[in-house]
DNA sequence: AGCACGCCGACT
DNA sequence: GTCGGCGTGCTC
């Protein structure tokens, strides 16, 4: 007697092996069981996906290969996890196998059965006495005599926090927690988790942050509150920066229930957590929650879906929510599906920084740092305070140009200019990485008159050093008065060496740095207590960007950057956010001036509604890559034509297929890229269409005339078009 | 995607 | 004569 199992394996998205594969097994293994199966000459990790069938004896039945093993002692992945994977695969147009297998720790795939068994054995040793060595019994980590969870209760919550916490406890959500920077959102997360863990001895919480470098801070807060990493509450991290062994360990802790709290980046949304009761998505507006390759899922949107599946509360938190979430949480009779919670005030006596707009029309032509901004920076230095200046362009200058023949430093492989880096005298392509030494003379005409155009962070650092050359620091605890001003630069370039970022951040914290120059990465997450001035040097480019989400990102960035300033009560009264702009009356800056996110959101949403853009419509992109732009577009246009076959599909008349166009970065590393936008006022109609269209896309790709196509992919709810 | 099989150029 | 280039095709 044998059974037929349907098993998911990691199959490429567009291969013929799209669905689950069938294998023979002596045992009727439950769905969610991890197995190893032969595929061709390989032996792969698989997940049993459906209930086993008794194998019939139809003569035409194809001979199935038997599974090669079971990962013994590992509880099957539960129904909610499987449904999450199913949904994500369906919604984002990928195969279940791809989604499921890439959601599991890589070591589970790579290690042999024996190696995994050994790992599990070593993990379970402390629990061996329970006779259930591989699955921790519910509440196992909370052993008698161990420290109770949440001994450190933190400070007394503010009235706003208390109110929000009681709403969180009594309502069901999903919640959008709209709280100003410094309003104490993290404290609300901590207390919500604390409350949950205290009232339910098994419950688990998932807390997500957008970027890896924000996890250490968060981990510190949580371990401080809930005990050490392997202490009573079992806090584990999940992000791509961890070693394979760490990832497996953390995953197992969550899977067995031993870890009560999982902190992580977007990938953590797929963590197996059998008792998940709370999901927090911090900085929910952050674009990093959208995966940008493979299955392009939004961890924030999946969080809401998973919350419903698990019966878990979901808290999306932000000081500048995404317009989608803001719209979904609109109050009133025709309100949205989310519940909006407000925490408008900063904790303590800290105030939001004073926003100052410098009208660059009244500054000398070509000025980089305006006179009043320079004065303000000097004032900070004299007071022993710090300034943070940011410019969203790394390198010394974005282009090098020959004045005699008009040659420009174009990348030979990409549709972009190579950036001049003065520090190592190189021209570097920020898209394909091609790096060469800066030519002494123009490569086209030999003229020596080649010069940088525009400026990046390197040049800004150099420029500031010149402007502040005569300025002397006052006496500090560390140094005597009269030393030179210290400027530090933090961007992706200064960050290459390992640990360099940490040293630089430490120097800033220690007060050894007077002015911090960098790209937007310095504006995110790090709390610099002595910074009392934050300045955006040239944010205007974004205002007229073709990307309709650009203003939203800029507003969020500026609000977040401003929030860096004056977190300390002693400094907050004189902390300032400076914006140099040629458009000081632009509504974005007007709203920024009064820290008025709701006004900004209202204005943006009105525009979006008039233009039928998200959240008032749903979008998807088909992207294509080929050696020639023509081949990429030909495929897309053929795919577009094939859609006519779906005319009978319900809701087809509400689908708009736009023509194929080159992507804004048309060529990267000699690969031409094109895309096609699909839009619908109805998300359901779009979903139905995409699902039906998928097979036609595959068939189109298989046609001999589209041999030249390198790859194609669908991006549902794309962030940029 | 892997990993085969398969048919043509420069090497022990 | 063989090692190896990557073109085509299959994997329950």
Coordinates of N, CA and C in Angstrom, one line a residue, chain A residues 486-589:
Chain A
X486 N 35.4 69.0 12.6 CA 35.5 67.6 12.0 C 34.2 67.3 11.2
X487 N 34.4 66.8 10.0 CA 33.3 66.5 9.1 C 33.4 65.0 8.8
X488 N 32.3 64.3 8.9 CA 32.2 62.9 8.5 C 31.2 62.7 7.4
X489 N 31.6 61.7 6.5 CA 30.6 61.5 5.4 C 30.2 60.0 5.6
X490 N 28.9 59.8 5.5 CA 28.3 58.5 5.5 C 27.4 58.3 4.3
X491 N 27.9 57.4 3.4 CA 27.0 57.0 2.3 C 27.5 55.6 1.9
X492 N 26.9 55.0 0.8 CA 27.2 53.7 0.5 C 28.7 53.5 0.2
X493 N 29.4 54.6 -0.2 CA 30.8 54.4 -0.6 C 31.6 54.4 0.7
X494 N 31.4 55.3 1.6 CA 32.1 55.3 2.9 C 31.9 54.1 3.7
X495 N 30.9 53.3 3.3 CA 30.4 52.2 4.1 C 31.0 50.9 3.6
X496 N 31.8 50.9 2.6 CA 32.3 49.6 2.0 C 33.0 48.8 3.0
X497 N 33.9 49.4 3.7 CA 34.7 48.6 4.7 C 33.8 48.1 5.8
X498 N 34.0 46.9 6.2 CA 33.2 46.3 7.3 C 33.4 47.1 8.6
X499 N 32.4 47.3 9.3 CA 32.5 47.9 10.6 C 32.8 49.4 10.6
X500 N 33.1 49.9 9.3 CA 33.4 51.4 9.2 C 32.2 52.2 9.6
X501 N 31.0 51.8 9.2 CA 29.8 52.5 9.6 C 29.7 52.6 11.1
X502 N 29.8 51.5 11.8 CA 29.7 51.5 13.2 C 30.7 52.4 13.9
X503 N 32.0 52.4 13.4 CA 32.9 53.4 14.0 C 32.5 54.8 13.8
X504 N 32.1 55.1 12.6 CA 31.7 56.4 12.3 C 30.5 56.9 13.1
X505 N 29.5 56.0 13.2 CA 28.3 56.3 14.0 C 28.8 56.5 15.5
X506 N 29.7 55.7 16.0 CA 30.2 55.9 17.3 C 30.8 57.2 17.5
X507 N 31.6 57.6 16.5 CA 32.2 59.0 16.6 C 31.2 60.1 16.6
X508 N 30.1 59.9 15.8 CA 29.1 60.9 15.9 C 28.5 61.0 17.3
X509 N 28.2 59.8 17.8 CA 27.5 59.8 19.1 C 28.4 60.4 20.2
X510 N 29.7 60.1 20.0 CA 30.7 60.6 21.0 C 30.9 62.1 20.9
X511 N 30.3 62.7 19.9 CA 30.5 64.2 19.8 C 31.8 64.5 19.1
X512 N 32.5 63.6 18.5 CA 33.8 63.9 17.9 C 33.5 64.5 16.5
X513 N 32.3 64.4 16.0 CA 32.0 65.0 14.7 C 31.1 66.2 14.8
X514 N 31.4 67.2 14.0 CA 30.6 68.4 14.1 C 29.6 68.5 13.0
X515 N 30.0 68.0 11.8 CA 29.0 68.0 10.7 C 29.0 66.7 10.0
X516 N 27.9 66.1 9.9 CA 27.7 64.8 9.2 C 27.1 65.0 7.9
X517 N 27.8 64.6 6.8 CA 27.4 64.7 5.5 C 27.0 63.3 4.9
X518 N 25.9 63.2 4.2 CA 25.6 61.9 3.7 C 24.4 61.9 2.8
X519 N 24.1 60.7 2.3 CA 22.9 60.4 1.5 C 21.7 60.2 2.5
X520 N 20.6 59.8 1.9 CA 19.4 59.7 2.8 C 19.6 58.6 3.8
X521 N 20.6 57.7 3.6 CA 20.7 56.7 4.6 C 21.0 57.2 6.0
X522 N 21.6 58.4 6.1 CA 21.8 58.9 7.5 C 20.5 59.4 8.1
X523 N 19.5 59.6 7.3 CA 18.3 60.2 7.8 C 17.4 59.1 8.4
X524 N 17.8 57.9 8.2 CA 16.9 56.8 8.7 C 17.3 56.1 9.9
X525 N 16.5 56.1 10.9 CA 16.6 55.3 12.0 C 17.6 55.7 13.1
X526 N 18.7 56.2 12.8 CA 19.7 56.5 13.8 C 19.3 57.7 14.6
X527 N 19.4 57.5 16.0 CA 19.1 58.7 16.8 C 20.4 59.4 17.2
X528 N 20.6 60.6 16.7 CA 21.7 61.4 17.1 C 21.2 62.4 18.1
X529 N 21.6 62.3 19.3 CA 21.0 63.2 20.3 C 21.5 64.6 20.2
X530 N 22.7 64.8 19.8 CA 23.2 66.2 19.8 C 23.0 66.9 18.5
X531 N 22.3 66.3 17.6 CA 22.1 67.0 16.3 C 20.9 67.9 16.5
X532 N 21.2 69.2 16.2 CA 20.2 70.2 16.3 C 19.9 70.9 15.0
X533 N 20.6 70.4 14.0 CA 20.3 71.0 12.6 C 20.4 69.9 11.6
X534 N 19.3 69.8 10.8 CA 19.3 68.8 9.7 C 19.0 69.7 8.4
X535 N 19.8 69.5 7.4 CA 19.6 70.3 6.2 C 19.5 69.4 4.9
X536 N 18.5 69.6 4.1 CA 18.4 69.0 2.8 C 18.9 70.0 1.8
X537 N 20.0 69.7 1.1 CA 20.7 70.6 0.3 C 19.9 70.9 -1.0
X538 N 19.5 69.9 -1.6 CA 18.8 70.1 -3.0 C 17.8 69.1 -3.2
X539 N 16.6 69.2 -2.6 CA 15.6 68.2 -2.8 C 14.7 68.4 -4.0
X540 N 14.9 69.5 -4.7 CA 13.9 70.0 -5.7 C 13.7 68.9 -6.8
X541 N 14.7 68.2 -7.2 CA 14.6 67.3 -8.3 C 13.4 66.4 -8.2
X542 N 13.1 66.0 -7.0 CA 12.0 65.0 -6.8 C 10.6 65.6 -7.1
X543 N 10.5 67.0 -6.9 CA 9.2 67.6 -7.1 C 8.6 67.4 -8.4
X544 N 9.5 67.3 -9.4 CA 8.9 67.2 -10.8 C 9.3 65.8 -11.4
X545 N 9.5 64.9 -10.6 CA 9.8 63.5 -11.0 C 8.6 62.9 -11.7
X546 N 8.9 62.0 -12.7 CA 7.7 61.3 -13.3 C 7.1 60.2 -12.5
X547 N 7.8 59.9 -11.4 CA 7.3 58.9 -10.5 C 6.3 59.5 -9.5
X548 N 5.1 59.0 -9.7 CA 4.0 59.7 -8.9 C 4.1 59.5 -7.4
X549 N 5.0 58.5 -7.0 CA 5.2 58.3 -5.6 C 6.4 59.1 -5.0
X550 N 7.1 59.8 -5.9 CA 8.3 60.6 -5.5 C 8.0 61.6 -4.4
X551 N 6.9 62.4 -4.5 CA 6.6 63.4 -3.4 C 6.4 62.7 -2.1
X552 N 5.7 61.6 -2.1 CA 5.4 60.9 -0.9 C 6.7 60.5 -0.2
X553 N 7.6 60.0 -1.0 CA 8.9 59.5 -0.4 C 9.7 60.7 0.1
X554 N 9.7 61.8 -0.6 CA 10.4 63.0 -0.2 C 9.8 63.5 1.1
X555 N 8.6 63.6 1.2 CA 7.9 64.2 2.4 C 8.3 63.3 3.6
X556 N 8.2 62.0 3.4 CA 8.5 61.1 4.4 C 10.0 61.2 4.8
X557 N 10.9 61.3 3.8 CA 12.3 61.4 4.1 C 12.6 62.7 4.9
X558 N 12.0 63.8 4.5 CA 12.3 65.1 5.2 C 11.7 65.0 6.6
X559 N 10.5 64.5 6.8 CA 9.9 64.4 8.1 C 10.8 63.5 9.0
X560 N 11.2 62.4 8.4 CA 12.1 61.5 9.2 C 13.4 62.1 9.6
X561 N 14.0 62.8 8.6 CA 15.3 63.5 8.8 C 15.1 64.5 9.9
X562 N 14.0 65.3 9.8 CA 13.8 66.3 10.8 C 13.6 65.7 12.1
X563 N 13.0 64.6 12.2 CA 12.8 63.9 13.4 C 14.1 63.4 14.1
X564 N 15.2 63.4 13.3 CA 16.5 63.1 13.9 C 17.0 64.2 14.8
X565 N 16.5 65.4 14.5 CA 17.0 66.5 15.3 C 16.2 66.7 16.6
X566 N 17.0 67.0 17.6 CA 16.3 67.5 18.8 C 15.5 66.4 19.6
X567 N 16.0 65.2 19.6 CA 15.3 64.2 20.3 C 15.5 64.4 21.8
X568 N 16.6 65.0 22.2 CA 16.9 65.3 23.6 C 16.2 66.6 24.0
X569 N 15.6 66.6 25.1 CA 14.9 67.7 25.6 C 15.7 69.0 25.6
X570 N 17.0 68.9 26.1 CA 17.8 70.0 26.2 C 18.1 70.7 24.9
X571 N 18.0 70.0 23.8 CA 18.4 70.5 22.5 C 17.2 70.9 21.7
X572 N 16.0 70.3 22.0 CA 14.9 70.3 21.0 C 14.4 71.7 20.7
X573 N 14.5 72.6 21.7 CA 13.9 73.9 21.4 C 14.6 74.7 20.3
X574 N 15.9 74.4 20.2 CA 16.6 75.1 19.1 C 17.0 74.2 17.9
X575 N 16.3 73.1 17.8 CA 16.6 72.2 16.7 C 15.8 72.7 15.4
X576 N 16.5 72.6 14.3 CA 15.9 73.1 13.1 C 16.1 72.1 11.9
X577 N 15.1 72.2 11.0 CA 15.2 71.4 9.8 C 15.3 72.4 8.6
X578 N 16.3 72.4 7.9 CA 16.5 73.4 6.8 C 16.3 72.7 5.4
X579 N 15.6 73.4 4.6 CA 15.4 72.9 3.2 C 15.8 74.0 2.2
X580 N 16.7 73.7 1.4 CA 17.1 74.7 0.3 C 16.3 74.4 -0.9
X581 N 15.5 75.4 -1.4 CA 14.7 75.0 -2.5 C 14.4 76.3 -3.4
X582 N 14.2 76.0 -4.7 CA 13.7 77.1 -5.5 C 12.2 77.3 -5.5
X583 N 11.5 76.4 -4.8 CA 10.1 76.4 -4.8 C 9.6 76.4 -3.3
X584 N 9.9 77.4 -2.6 CA 9.5 77.4 -1.1 C 8.0 77.3 -0.9
X585 N 7.2 77.7 -1.9 CA 5.8 77.7 -1.7 C 5.1 76.4 -2.2
X586 N 6.0 75.5 -2.6 CA 5.4 74.2 -3.1 C 4.6 73.6 -1.9
X587 N 3.4 73.0 -2.2 CA 2.6 72.5 -1.1 C 3.3 71.5 -0.2
X588 N 4.2 70.7 -0.8 CA 5.0 69.8 0.0 C 5.7 70.4 1.1
X589 N 6.4 71.5 0.7 CA 7.2 72.2 1.7 C 6.4 73.0 2.7

